[in-house]
Amino acid sequence: MTRTVIESKTKTITIGFDEPFCVIGERINPTGRKKLAAELEAGDFSTVEMDALNQVACGATMLDINAGVVYNSNPNPNETEPPLMTKMIELVQGLVDIPLCIDSSVAAALEAGLQACEGRPLLNSVTGEEEKLELILPLAKKYNVPVVAISNDDTGISEDPDVRFAVAKKIVERAADFGIPAHDIVVDPLVMPIGAMAGAGQQVFTLVRRLRNELGVNTTCGASNISFGLPHRHGINAAFLPMAIASGMTSAIMNPLRPVEMEAIKAANLLMNHDPHGAEWIKFGRVLDAVAEGTAFPEASKAASAAGAGRGGRRRRRG
């Protein structure tokens, strides 16, 4: 059974077909967040600190770290991203002890993150573009880390799911040439917006099944892409995630601060028999009760975790 092992300094997370769904918190990312981008350029990391603590409290099992700020003072990301990535990773590691996903399109920033990380992070990402394959796969091999493989290549993002599968297969095969096993490749099959493509959901479910059955790889996605441009997005996301999990998806880069989406994942884990004795579902029920009474989701989650620790500690994660 395919298992992708990710580690922090003291914790191990296993992404796998027989494991609880891996929630990769997406919020430490300035893309589309002008306030956060301005804070980072000014050297203010207060939002990063808050997002790290709250995402972990709400159930993130890994945190994505993206330092993609285009500085007004220096628009060259090759110069600005590597030191910012180092700073952000060191800061987050000082606050929380869960595995990290290093997210950048700048190879130097990825390597800076790999050098700063304690444990075994997930590298995000490589595509099927020849230049990226030659830059990123050697990094994954050098540091012995798993890598996210995004199913687009030099021709762009295809609307044909067969083409996206072929790109994923190409990346898995090229990774093998570098000595990187398939269990260290986590494929992002690229979720299209359902508002623009009516069959986008069905496409990704079919792709995930093929990736699992034919390539034997774990999968991830940007979960909110499915609802892009539509109203009441979180309801769509909450329906999409359990359907993707039932199709074989094993992780997602998403916002764990949304109770409706986390509720859907907790329920899916229970229904997939990835929650022994329903312990996590029962604990999450206490969180939902507190939220219904007016407590903010992060605070309710922290209180439930503290109460669980008082009764003998958290259940150990398999892996």
PDB file of C-alpha atoms in Angstrom:
ATOM      1  CA  MET A   1       0.000   0.000   0.000  1.00  0.00           C
ATOM      2  CA  THR A   2       1.376   3.395  -1.022  1.00  0.00           C
ATOM      3  CA  ARG A   3       2.521   5.551   1.887  1.00  0.00           C
ATOM      4  CA  THR A   4       4.130   8.977   1.634  1.00  0.00           C
ATOM      5  CA  VAL A   5       5.951   9.850   4.853  1.00  0.00           C
ATOM      6  CA  ILE A   6       6.226  13.514   5.887  1.00  0.00           C
ATOM      7  CA  GLU A   7       7.984  14.566   9.096  1.00  0.00           C
ATOM      8  CA  SER A   8       8.497  17.573  11.334  1.00  0.00           C
ATOM      9  CA  LYS A   9      11.088  17.607  14.096  1.00  0.00           C
ATOM     10  CA  THR A  10       9.129  15.127  16.236  1.00  0.00           C
ATOM     11  CA  LYS A  11       5.920  14.226  14.355  1.00  0.00           C
ATOM     12  CA  THR A  12       5.312  11.890  11.444  1.00  0.00           C
ATOM     13  CA  ILE A  13       2.348  12.116   9.076  1.00  0.00           C
ATOM     14  CA  THR A  14       1.628   9.362   6.590  1.00  0.00           C
ATOM     15  CA  ILE A  15      -0.384  10.116   3.469  1.00  0.00           C
ATOM     16  CA  GLY A  16      -1.911   6.888   2.251  1.00  0.00           C
ATOM     17  CA  PHE A  17      -4.955   5.082   0.957  1.00  0.00           C
ATOM     18  CA  ASP A  18      -5.637   3.540   4.372  1.00  0.00           C
ATOM     19  CA  GLU A  19      -4.850   6.680   6.396  1.00  0.00           C
ATOM     20  CA  PRO A  20      -7.006   9.592   7.572  1.00  0.00           C
ATOM     21  CA  PHE A  21      -7.285  12.335   4.975  1.00  0.00           C
ATOM     22  CA  CYS A  22      -4.334  14.737   5.155  1.00  0.00           C
ATOM     23  CA  VAL A  23      -5.416  18.383   5.501  1.00  0.00           C
ATOM     24  CA  ILE A  24      -2.689  20.732   4.233  1.00  0.00           C
ATOM     25  CA  GLY A  25      -3.438  24.213   5.538  1.00  0.00           C
ATOM     26  CA  GLU A  26      -3.273  26.761   2.710  1.00  0.00           C
ATOM     27  CA  ARG A  27      -3.442  30.119   4.492  1.00  0.00           C
ATOM     28  CA  ILE A  28       0.262  30.997   4.812  1.00  0.00           C
ATOM     29  CA  ASN A  29       0.266  32.222   1.242  1.00  0.00           C
ATOM     30  CA  PRO A  30       0.199  35.898   0.159  1.00  0.00           C
ATOM     31  CA  THR A  31      -1.330  35.111  -3.249  1.00  0.00           C
ATOM     32  CA  GLY A  32      -4.561  37.074  -3.442  1.00  0.00           C
ATOM     33  CA  ARG A  33      -4.065  38.419   0.100  1.00  0.00           C
ATOM     34  CA  LYS A  34      -2.894  42.028  -0.320  1.00  0.00           C
ATOM     35  CA  LYS A  35      -2.808  42.702   3.406  1.00  0.00           C
ATOM     36  CA  LEU A  36      -0.595  39.690   4.103  1.00  0.00           C
ATOM     37  CA  ALA A  37       1.687  40.555   1.177  1.00  0.00           C
ATOM     38  CA  ALA A  38       2.125  44.100   2.494  1.00  0.00           C
ATOM     39  CA  GLU A  39       2.817  42.805   5.999  1.00  0.00           C
ATOM     40  CA  LEU A  40       5.479  40.409   4.765  1.00  0.00           C
ATOM     41  CA  GLU A  41       7.254  43.104   2.751  1.00  0.00           C
ATOM     42  CA  ALA A  42       7.241  45.260   5.885  1.00  0.00           C
ATOM     43  CA  GLY A  43       8.663  42.445   8.006  1.00  0.00           C
ATOM     44  CA  ASP A  44       5.412  41.940   9.949  1.00  0.00           C
ATOM     45  CA  PHE A  45       4.742  38.231  10.558  1.00  0.00           C
ATOM     46  CA  SER A  46       1.799  38.563  12.947  1.00  0.00           C
ATOM     47  CA  THR A  47      -0.727  37.160  10.453  1.00  0.00           C
ATOM     48  CA  VAL A  48       1.602  34.255   9.643  1.00  0.00           C
ATOM     49  CA  GLU A  49       1.844  33.461  13.353  1.00  0.00           C
ATOM     50  CA  MET A  50      -1.935  33.615  13.812  1.00  0.00           C
ATOM     51  CA  ASP A  51      -2.610  31.513  10.716  1.00  0.00           C
ATOM     52  CA  ALA A  52      -0.100  28.854  11.791  1.00  0.00           C
ATOM     53  CA  LEU A  53      -1.609  28.480  15.261  1.00  0.00           C
ATOM     54  CA  ASN A  54      -5.248  28.599  14.164  1.00  0.00           C
ATOM     55  CA  GLN A  55      -4.852  26.162  11.268  1.00  0.00           C
ATOM     56  CA  VAL A  56      -3.209  23.575  13.507  1.00  0.00           C
ATOM     57  CA  ALA A  57      -5.864  24.091  16.173  1.00  0.00           C
ATOM     58  CA  CYS A  58      -8.626  23.533  13.609  1.00  0.00           C
ATOM     59  CA  GLY A  59      -7.194  20.265  12.345  1.00  0.00           C
ATOM     60  CA  ALA A  60      -4.497  20.885   9.735  1.00  0.00           C
ATOM     61  CA  THR A  61      -2.090  17.953   9.656  1.00  0.00           C
ATOM     62  CA  MET A  62       0.450  19.842   7.534  1.00  0.00           C
ATOM     63  CA  LEU A  63       1.034  23.513   6.704  1.00  0.00           C
ATOM     64  CA  ASP A  64       1.779  24.868   3.238  1.00  0.00           C
ATOM     65  CA  ILE A  65       4.324  27.719   3.341  1.00  0.00           C
ATOM     66  CA  ASN A  66       4.370  30.059   0.345  1.00  0.00           C
ATOM     67  CA  ALA A  67       6.611  33.138   0.245  1.00  0.00           C
ATOM     68  CA  GLY A  68       5.508  34.386  -3.169  1.00  0.00           C
ATOM     69  CA  VAL A  69       5.411  38.113  -2.464  1.00  0.00           C
ATOM     70  CA  VAL A  70       6.265  40.489  -5.292  1.00  0.00           C
ATOM     71  CA  TYR A  71       7.985  43.289  -3.381  1.00  0.00           C
ATOM     72  CA  ASN A  72       7.336  46.831  -4.541  1.00  0.00           C
ATOM     73  CA  SER A  73      10.916  47.609  -3.545  1.00  0.00           C
ATOM     74  CA  ASN A  74      12.354  44.629  -5.448  1.00  0.00           C
ATOM     75  CA  PRO A  75      10.194  42.727  -7.964  1.00  0.00           C
ATOM     76  CA  ASN A  76      12.782  39.957  -8.473  1.00  0.00           C
ATOM     77  CA  PRO A  77      11.483  36.844  -6.658  1.00  0.00           C
ATOM     78  CA  ASN A  78      14.780  35.029  -7.170  1.00  0.00           C
ATOM     79  CA  GLU A  79      16.303  37.527  -4.733  1.00  0.00           C
ATOM     80  CA  THR A  80      13.413  38.085  -2.321  1.00  0.00           C
ATOM     81  CA  GLU A  81      11.747  34.684  -1.976  1.00  0.00           C
ATOM     82  CA  PRO A  82      14.635  32.534  -0.660  1.00  0.00           C
ATOM     83  CA  PRO A  83      15.355  34.623   2.476  1.00  0.00           C
ATOM     84  CA  LEU A  84      11.631  35.171   3.114  1.00  0.00           C
ATOM     85  CA  MET A  85      10.965  31.438   2.812  1.00  0.00           C
ATOM     86  CA  THR A  86      13.723  30.722   5.325  1.00  0.00           C
ATOM     87  CA  LYS A  87      12.324  33.289   7.755  1.00  0.00           C
ATOM     88  CA  MET A  88       8.747  32.013   7.475  1.00  0.00           C
ATOM     89  CA  ILE A  89       9.724  28.369   7.945  1.00  0.00           C
ATOM     90  CA  GLU A  90      11.896  29.134  10.959  1.00  0.00           C
ATOM     91  CA  LEU A  91       9.079  31.187  12.473  1.00  0.00           C
ATOM     92  CA  VAL A  92       6.390  28.560  11.897  1.00  0.00           C
ATOM     93  CA  GLN A  93       8.594  25.752  13.203  1.00  0.00           C
ATOM     94  CA  GLY A  94       9.078  27.764  16.386  1.00  0.00           C
ATOM     95  CA  LEU A  95       5.312  27.941  16.906  1.00  0.00           C
ATOM     96  CA  VAL A  96       3.949  24.543  15.834  1.00  0.00           C
ATOM     97  CA  ASP A  97       5.412  21.105  15.385  1.00  0.00           C
ATOM     98  CA  ILE A  98       3.704  19.587  12.373  1.00  0.00           C
ATOM     99  CA  PRO A  99       5.176  18.761   8.944  1.00  0.00           C
ATOM    100  CA  LEU A 100       5.493  21.481   6.329  1.00  0.00           C
ATOM    101  CA  CYS A 101       4.859  21.739   2.606  1.00  0.00           C
ATOM    102  CA  ILE A 102       7.350  24.100   0.921  1.00  0.00           C
ATOM    103  CA  ASP A 103       5.479  25.896  -1.854  1.00  0.00           C
ATOM    104  CA  SER A 104       7.194  27.980  -4.527  1.00  0.00           C
ATOM    105  CA  SER A 105       7.749  28.291  -8.255  1.00  0.00           C
ATOM    106  CA  VAL A 106      11.269  29.578  -7.543  1.00  0.00           C
ATOM    107  CA  ALA A 107      13.823  26.772  -7.296  1.00  0.00           C
ATOM    108  CA  ALA A 108      16.122  28.786  -5.024  1.00  0.00           C
ATOM    109  CA  ALA A 109      13.253  29.390  -2.602  1.00  0.00           C
ATOM    110  CA  LEU A 110      12.451  25.673  -2.547  1.00  0.00           C
ATOM    111  CA  GLU A 111      16.062  24.855  -1.698  1.00  0.00           C
ATOM    112  CA  ALA A 112      16.180  27.563   0.961  1.00  0.00           C
ATOM    113  CA  GLY A 113      13.088  26.008   2.485  1.00  0.00           C
ATOM    114  CA  LEU A 114      14.577  22.534   2.363  1.00  0.00           C
ATOM    115  CA  GLN A 115      17.674  23.778   4.159  1.00  0.00           C
ATOM    116  CA  ALA A 116      15.596  25.475   6.860  1.00  0.00           C
ATOM    117  CA  CYS A 117      13.143  22.627   7.448  1.00  0.00           C
ATOM    118  CA  GLU A 118      13.498  20.199  10.312  1.00  0.00           C
ATOM    119  CA  GLY A 119      12.358  16.698   9.421  1.00  0.00           C
ATOM    120  CA  ARG A 120      11.096  15.640   5.996  1.00  0.00           C
ATOM    121  CA  PRO A 121       8.875  18.221   4.280  1.00  0.00           C
ATOM    122  CA  LEU A 122       6.759  17.899   1.157  1.00  0.00           C
ATOM    123  CA  LEU A 123       8.123  19.838  -1.830  1.00  0.00           C
ATOM    124  CA  ASN A 124       5.485  21.764  -3.793  1.00  0.00           C
ATOM    125  CA  SER A 125       5.936  21.383  -6.724  1.00  0.00           C
ATOM    126  CA  VAL A 126       7.168  19.995 -10.021  1.00  0.00           C
ATOM    127  CA  THR A 127       5.294  20.050 -13.331  1.00  0.00           C
ATOM    128  CA  GLY A 128       5.783  18.129 -16.549  1.00  0.00           C
ATOM    129  CA  GLU A 129       7.670  21.057 -18.074  1.00  0.00           C
ATOM    130  CA  GLU A 130      11.176  19.972 -19.035  1.00  0.00           C
ATOM    131  CA  GLU A 131      12.851  22.897 -17.301  1.00  0.00           C
ATOM    132  CA  LYS A 132      11.003  22.165 -14.054  1.00  0.00           C
ATOM    133  CA  LEU A 133      11.754  18.447 -14.197  1.00  0.00           C
ATOM    134  CA  GLU A 134      15.464  19.155 -14.534  1.00  0.00           C
ATOM    135  CA  LEU A 135      15.448  21.708 -11.712  1.00  0.00           C
ATOM    136  CA  ILE A 136      13.113  20.217  -9.105  1.00  0.00           C
ATOM    137  CA  LEU A 137      13.554  16.435  -9.293  1.00  0.00           C
ATOM    138  CA  PRO A 138      17.282  16.662  -8.433  1.00  0.00           C
ATOM    139  CA  LEU A 139      16.319  18.740  -5.372  1.00  0.00           C
ATOM    140  CA  ALA A 140      13.826  16.090  -4.256  1.00  0.00           C
ATOM    141  CA  LYS A 141      16.491  13.413  -4.669  1.00  0.00           C
ATOM    142  CA  LYS A 142      19.241  15.442  -2.979  1.00  0.00           C
ATOM    143  CA  TYR A 143      17.163  16.100   0.136  1.00  0.00           C
ATOM    144  CA  ASN A 144      15.254  12.793   0.014  1.00  0.00           C
ATOM    145  CA  VAL A 145      11.823  14.425   0.166  1.00  0.00           C
ATOM    146  CA  PRO A 146       8.507  13.676  -1.536  1.00  0.00           C
ATOM    147  CA  VAL A 147       7.254  16.079  -4.170  1.00  0.00           C
ATOM    148  CA  VAL A 148       3.889  17.293  -5.475  1.00  0.00           C
ATOM    149  CA  ALA A 149       3.562  16.624  -9.208  1.00  0.00           C
ATOM    150  CA  ILE A 150       1.178  18.974 -11.014  1.00  0.00           C
ATOM    151  CA  SER A 151      -0.409  17.603 -14.175  1.00  0.00           C
ATOM    152  CA  ASN A 152       0.504  20.319 -16.648  1.00  0.00           C
ATOM    153  CA  ASP A 153       3.457  20.605 -19.001  1.00  0.00           C
ATOM    154  CA  ASP A 154       4.964  22.876 -21.644  1.00  0.00           C
ATOM    155  CA  THR A 155       1.644  22.916 -23.513  1.00  0.00           C
ATOM    156  CA  GLY A 156      -0.212  24.299 -20.488  1.00  0.00           C
ATOM    157  CA  ILE A 157      -3.193  22.847 -18.619  1.00  0.00           C
ATOM    158  CA  SER A 158      -5.251  20.511 -20.751  1.00  0.00           C
ATOM    159  CA  GLU A 159      -9.016  20.207 -20.340  1.00  0.00           C
ATOM    160  CA  ASP A 160      -8.651  16.571 -21.426  1.00  0.00           C
ATOM    161  CA  PRO A 161      -8.274  14.348 -18.321  1.00  0.00           C
ATOM    162  CA  ASP A 162      -6.437  11.719 -20.374  1.00  0.00           C
ATOM    163  CA  VAL A 163      -3.747  14.283 -21.186  1.00  0.00           C
ATOM    164  CA  ARG A 164      -3.441  15.277 -17.539  1.00  0.00           C
ATOM    165  CA  PHE A 165      -3.072  11.601 -16.602  1.00  0.00           C
ATOM    166  CA  ALA A 166      -0.350  11.190 -19.246  1.00  0.00           C
ATOM    167  CA  VAL A 167       1.550  14.172 -17.801  1.00  0.00           C
ATOM    168  CA  ALA A 168       1.340  12.677 -14.312  1.00  0.00           C
ATOM    169  CA  LYS A 169       2.614   9.348 -15.631  1.00  0.00           C
ATOM    170  CA  LYS A 170       5.499  11.124 -17.362  1.00  0.00           C
ATOM    171  CA  ILE A 171       6.511  12.836 -14.100  1.00  0.00           C
ATOM    172  CA  VAL A 172       6.365   9.556 -12.160  1.00  0.00           C
ATOM    173  CA  GLU A 173       8.535   7.881 -14.798  1.00  0.00           C
ATOM    174  CA  ARG A 174      11.041  10.750 -14.901  1.00  0.00           C
ATOM    175  CA  ALA A 175      11.208  10.754 -11.108  1.00  0.00           C
ATOM    176  CA  ALA A 176      12.076   7.058 -11.226  1.00  0.00           C
ATOM    177  CA  ASP A 177      15.012   7.945 -13.478  1.00  0.00           C
ATOM    178  CA  PHE A 178      16.306  10.092 -10.609  1.00  0.00           C
ATOM    179  CA  GLY A 179      15.776   7.266  -8.119  1.00  0.00           C
ATOM    180  CA  ILE A 180      12.615   8.787  -6.620  1.00  0.00           C
ATOM    181  CA  PRO A 181       9.992   6.088  -5.921  1.00  0.00           C
ATOM    182  CA  ALA A 182       6.329   6.461  -6.838  1.00  0.00           C
ATOM    183  CA  HIS A 183       5.334   6.564  -3.167  1.00  0.00           C
ATOM    184  CA  ASP A 184       7.216   9.865  -2.903  1.00  0.00           C
ATOM    185  CA  ILE A 185       5.175  11.448  -5.697  1.00  0.00           C
ATOM    186  CA  VAL A 186       1.897  13.122  -4.689  1.00  0.00           C
ATOM    187  CA  VAL A 187       0.005  13.974  -7.866  1.00  0.00           C
ATOM    188  CA  ASP A 188      -2.196  17.046  -8.219  1.00  0.00           C
ATOM    189  CA  PRO A 189      -4.508  16.157 -11.131  1.00  0.00           C
ATOM    190  CA  LEU A 190      -5.647  19.804 -11.333  1.00  0.00           C
ATOM    191  CA  VAL A 191      -9.211  20.529 -10.281  1.00  0.00           C
ATOM    192  CA  MET A 192     -11.060  22.701 -12.779  1.00  0.00           C
ATOM    193  CA  PRO A 193     -13.810  25.147 -11.689  1.00  0.00           C
ATOM    194  CA  ILE A 194     -17.221  23.521 -11.895  1.00  0.00           C
ATOM    195  CA  GLY A 195     -18.697  26.893 -12.845  1.00  0.00           C
ATOM    196  CA  ALA A 196     -16.681  26.917 -16.056  1.00  0.00           C
ATOM    197  CA  MET A 197     -16.689  23.181 -16.812  1.00  0.00           C
ATOM    198  CA  ALA A 198     -19.785  21.193 -15.864  1.00  0.00           C
ATOM    199  CA  GLY A 199     -17.925  17.883 -15.841  1.00  0.00           C
ATOM    200  CA  ALA A 200     -15.000  19.096 -13.723  1.00  0.00           C
ATOM    201  CA  GLY A 201     -16.046  17.097 -10.663  1.00  0.00           C
ATOM    202  CA  GLN A 202     -16.551  13.875 -12.575  1.00  0.00           C
ATOM    203  CA  GLN A 203     -13.245  14.432 -14.367  1.00  0.00           C
ATOM    204  CA  VAL A 204     -11.217  14.687 -11.181  1.00  0.00           C
ATOM    205  CA  PHE A 205     -12.935  11.709  -9.534  1.00  0.00           C
ATOM    206  CA  THR A 206     -12.112   9.564 -12.567  1.00  0.00           C
ATOM    207  CA  LEU A 207      -8.543  10.877 -12.660  1.00  0.00           C
ATOM    208  CA  VAL A 208      -7.958  10.171  -8.978  1.00  0.00           C
ATOM    209  CA  ARG A 209      -9.161   6.581  -9.378  1.00  0.00           C
ATOM    210  CA  ARG A 210      -6.815   6.105 -12.341  1.00  0.00           C
ATOM    211  CA  LEU A 211      -3.867   7.632 -10.493  1.00  0.00           C
ATOM    212  CA  ARG A 212      -4.459   5.307  -7.568  1.00  0.00           C
ATOM    213  CA  ASN A 213      -5.154   2.138  -9.534  1.00  0.00           C
ATOM    214  CA  GLU A 214      -2.742   2.548 -12.460  1.00  0.00           C
ATOM    215  CA  LEU A 215       0.167   4.539 -10.986  1.00  0.00           C
ATOM    216  CA  GLY A 216      -0.243   3.706  -7.299  1.00  0.00           C
ATOM    217  CA  VAL A 217       0.364   7.297  -6.207  1.00  0.00           C
ATOM    218  CA  ASN A 218      -1.139   9.517  -3.549  1.00  0.00           C
ATOM    219  CA  THR A 219      -3.002  12.607  -4.660  1.00  0.00           C
ATOM    220  CA  THR A 220      -3.714  16.170  -3.586  1.00  0.00           C
ATOM    221  CA  CYS A 221      -5.436  19.254  -4.988  1.00  0.00           C
ATOM    222  CA  GLY A 222      -6.309  22.848  -4.335  1.00  0.00           C
ATOM    223  CA  ALA A 223      -9.760  21.966  -3.028  1.00  0.00           C
ATOM    224  CA  SER A 224     -11.331  25.411  -3.398  1.00  0.00           C
ATOM    225  CA  ASN A 225     -10.634  25.470  -7.151  1.00  0.00           C
ATOM    226  CA  ILE A 226     -13.790  23.405  -7.703  1.00  0.00           C
ATOM    227  CA  SER A 227     -16.045  26.240  -6.486  1.00  0.00           C
ATOM    228  CA  PHE A 228     -14.152  29.195  -7.952  1.00  0.00           C
ATOM    229  CA  GLY A 229     -16.469  31.995  -9.102  1.00  0.00           C
ATOM    230  CA  LEU A 230     -19.619  30.552  -7.538  1.00  0.00           C
ATOM    231  CA  PRO A 231     -21.664  31.782  -4.566  1.00  0.00           C
ATOM    232  CA  HIS A 232     -21.765  29.850  -1.273  1.00  0.00           C
ATOM    233  CA  ARG A 233     -18.499  28.160  -2.160  1.00  0.00           C
ATOM    234  CA  HIS A 234     -17.973  26.326   1.107  1.00  0.00           C
ATOM    235  CA  GLY A 235     -21.024  24.144   0.617  1.00  0.00           C
ATOM    236  CA  ILE A 236     -19.670  23.044  -2.759  1.00  0.00           C
ATOM    237  CA  ASN A 237     -16.255  22.363  -1.260  1.00  0.00           C
ATOM    238  CA  ALA A 238     -17.834  20.371   1.573  1.00  0.00           C
ATOM    239  CA  ALA A 239     -19.636  18.160  -0.936  1.00  0.00           C
ATOM    240  CA  PHE A 240     -16.608  17.803  -3.198  1.00  0.00           C
ATOM    241  CA  LEU A 241     -14.130  16.676  -0.559  1.00  0.00           C
ATOM    242  CA  PRO A 242     -15.904  13.466   0.609  1.00  0.00           C
ATOM    243  CA  MET A 243     -16.602  12.526  -3.018  1.00  0.00           C
ATOM    244  CA  ALA A 244     -12.915  12.996  -3.837  1.00  0.00           C
ATOM    245  CA  ILE A 245     -11.931  10.978  -0.755  1.00  0.00           C
ATOM    246  CA  ALA A 246     -14.248   8.142  -1.777  1.00  0.00           C
ATOM    247  CA  SER A 247     -12.584   8.193  -5.213  1.00  0.00           C
ATOM    248  CA  GLY A 248      -9.165   7.767  -3.591  1.00  0.00           C
ATOM    249  CA  MET A 249      -7.846  11.276  -2.990  1.00  0.00           C
ATOM    250  CA  THR A 250      -5.586  11.256   0.056  1.00  0.00           C
ATOM    251  CA  SER A 251      -4.851  14.932   0.779  1.00  0.00           C
ATOM    252  CA  ALA A 252      -5.846  18.468  -0.145  1.00  0.00           C
ATOM    253  CA  ILE A 253      -4.413  21.950   0.173  1.00  0.00           C
ATOM    254  CA  MET A 254      -7.347  23.788   1.735  1.00  0.00           C
ATOM    255  CA  ASN A 255      -8.562  26.195   4.399  1.00  0.00           C
ATOM    256  CA  PRO A 256      -9.039  24.277   7.661  1.00  0.00           C
ATOM    257  CA  LEU A 257     -10.669  27.283   9.342  1.00  0.00           C
ATOM    258  CA  ARG A 258     -14.030  26.474   7.705  1.00  0.00           C
ATOM    259  CA  PRO A 259     -16.087  24.216  10.010  1.00  0.00           C
ATOM    260  CA  VAL A 260     -18.381  22.913   7.249  1.00  0.00           C
ATOM    261  CA  GLU A 261     -15.431  21.624   5.223  1.00  0.00           C
ATOM    262  CA  MET A 262     -13.655  20.124   8.211  1.00  0.00           C
ATOM    263  CA  GLU A 263     -16.912  18.490   9.292  1.00  0.00           C
ATOM    264  CA  ALA A 264     -17.186  16.874   5.854  1.00  0.00           C
ATOM    265  CA  ILE A 265     -13.642  15.499   6.126  1.00  0.00           C
ATOM    266  CA  LYS A 266     -14.142  14.163   9.652  1.00  0.00           C
ATOM    267  CA  ALA A 267     -17.322  12.424   8.523  1.00  0.00           C
ATOM    268  CA  ALA A 268     -15.590  10.996   5.443  1.00  0.00           C
ATOM    269  CA  ASN A 269     -12.756   9.616   7.604  1.00  0.00           C
ATOM    270  CA  LEU A 270     -15.352   7.891   9.777  1.00  0.00           C
ATOM    271  CA  LEU A 271     -17.255   6.461   6.802  1.00  0.00           C
ATOM    272  CA  MET A 272     -14.031   5.257   5.153  1.00  0.00           C
ATOM    273  CA  ASN A 273     -13.093   3.432   8.397  1.00  0.00           C
ATOM    274  CA  HIS A 274     -10.116   5.735   8.936  1.00  0.00           C
ATOM    275  CA  ASP A 275     -11.309   6.872  12.367  1.00  0.00           C
ATOM    276  CA  PRO A 276     -11.053   3.945  14.825  1.00  0.00           C
ATOM    277  CA  HIS A 277     -14.077   3.791  17.142  1.00  0.00           C
ATOM    278  CA  GLY A 278     -15.196   7.201  15.857  1.00  0.00           C
ATOM    279  CA  ALA A 279     -12.921   8.905  18.383  1.00  0.00           C
ATOM    280  CA  GLU A 280     -12.066  11.890  16.174  1.00  0.00           C
ATOM    281  CA  TRP A 281     -15.691  12.339  15.090  1.00  0.00           C
ATOM    282  CA  ILE A 282     -16.886  12.339  18.696  1.00  0.00           C
ATOM    283  CA  LYS A 283     -14.223  14.883  19.673  1.00  0.00           C
ATOM    284  CA  PHE A 284     -15.136  17.053  16.691  1.00  0.00           C
ATOM    285  CA  GLY A 285     -18.784  16.890  17.753  1.00  0.00           C
ATOM    286  CA  ARG A 286     -17.843  18.776  20.905  1.00  0.00           C
ATOM    287  CA  VAL A 287     -16.227  21.429  18.743  1.00  0.00           C
ATOM    288  CA  LEU A 288     -19.381  21.786  16.637  1.00  0.00           C
ATOM    289  CA  ASP A 289     -21.508  22.054  19.773  1.00  0.00           C
ATOM    290  CA  ALA A 290     -19.328  24.886  21.043  1.00  0.00           C
ATOM    291  CA  VAL A 291     -19.436  26.661  17.669  1.00  0.00           C
ATOM    292  CA  ALA A 292     -23.245  26.390  17.669  1.00  0.00           C
ATOM    293  CA  GLU A 293     -23.228  28.125  21.039  1.00  0.00           C
ATOM    294  CA  GLY A 294     -21.207  31.031  19.658  1.00  0.00           C
ATOM    295  CA  THR A 295     -17.569  30.081  20.247  1.00  0.00           C
ATOM    296  CA  ALA A 296     -15.198  30.801  17.347  1.00  0.00           C
ATOM    297  CA  PHE A 297     -14.050  27.652  15.561  1.00  0.00           C
ATOM    298  CA  PRO A 298     -10.328  27.984  16.437  1.00  0.00           C
ATOM    299  CA  GLU A 299     -11.092  28.610  20.116  1.00  0.00           C
ATOM    300  CA  ALA A 300     -13.571  25.731  20.240  1.00  0.00           C
ATOM    301  CA  SER A 301     -10.989  23.447  18.634  1.00  0.00           C
ATOM    302  CA  LYS A 302      -8.288  24.481  21.093  1.00  0.00           C
ATOM    303  CA  ALA A 303     -10.617  23.871  24.036  1.00  0.00           C
ATOM    304  CA  ALA A 304     -11.583  20.403  22.778  1.00  0.00           C
ATOM    305  CA  SER A 305      -7.920  19.479  22.311  1.00  0.00           C
ATOM    306  CA  ALA A 306      -7.068  20.699  25.793  1.00  0.00           C
ATOM    307  CA  ALA A 307      -9.928  18.667  27.249  1.00  0.00           C
ATOM    308  CA  GLY A 308      -8.737  15.594  25.341  1.00  0.00           C
ATOM    309  CA  ALA A 309      -5.219  16.064  26.660  1.00  0.00           C
ATOM    310  CA  GLY A 310      -6.625  16.205  30.152  1.00  0.00           C
ATOM    311  CA  ARG A 311      -8.200  12.804  29.656  1.00  0.00           C
ATOM    312  CA  GLY A 312      -4.945  11.149  28.722  1.00  0.00           C
ATOM    313  CA  GLY A 313      -3.691  12.772  25.548  1.00  0.00           C
ATOM    314  CA  ARG A 314      -4.410  12.605  21.856  1.00  0.00           C
ATOM    315  CA  ARG A 315      -4.690   9.415  19.938  1.00  0.00           C
ATOM    316  CA  ARG A 316      -1.450   8.626  18.217  1.00  0.00           C
ATOM    317  CA  ARG A 317      -1.517   8.926  14.443  1.00  0.00           C
ATOM    318  CA  ARG A 318      -0.698   5.805  12.555  1.00  0.00           C
ATOM    319  CA  GLY A 319       2.542   5.877  10.595  1.00  0.00           C
TER     320      GLY A 319
END
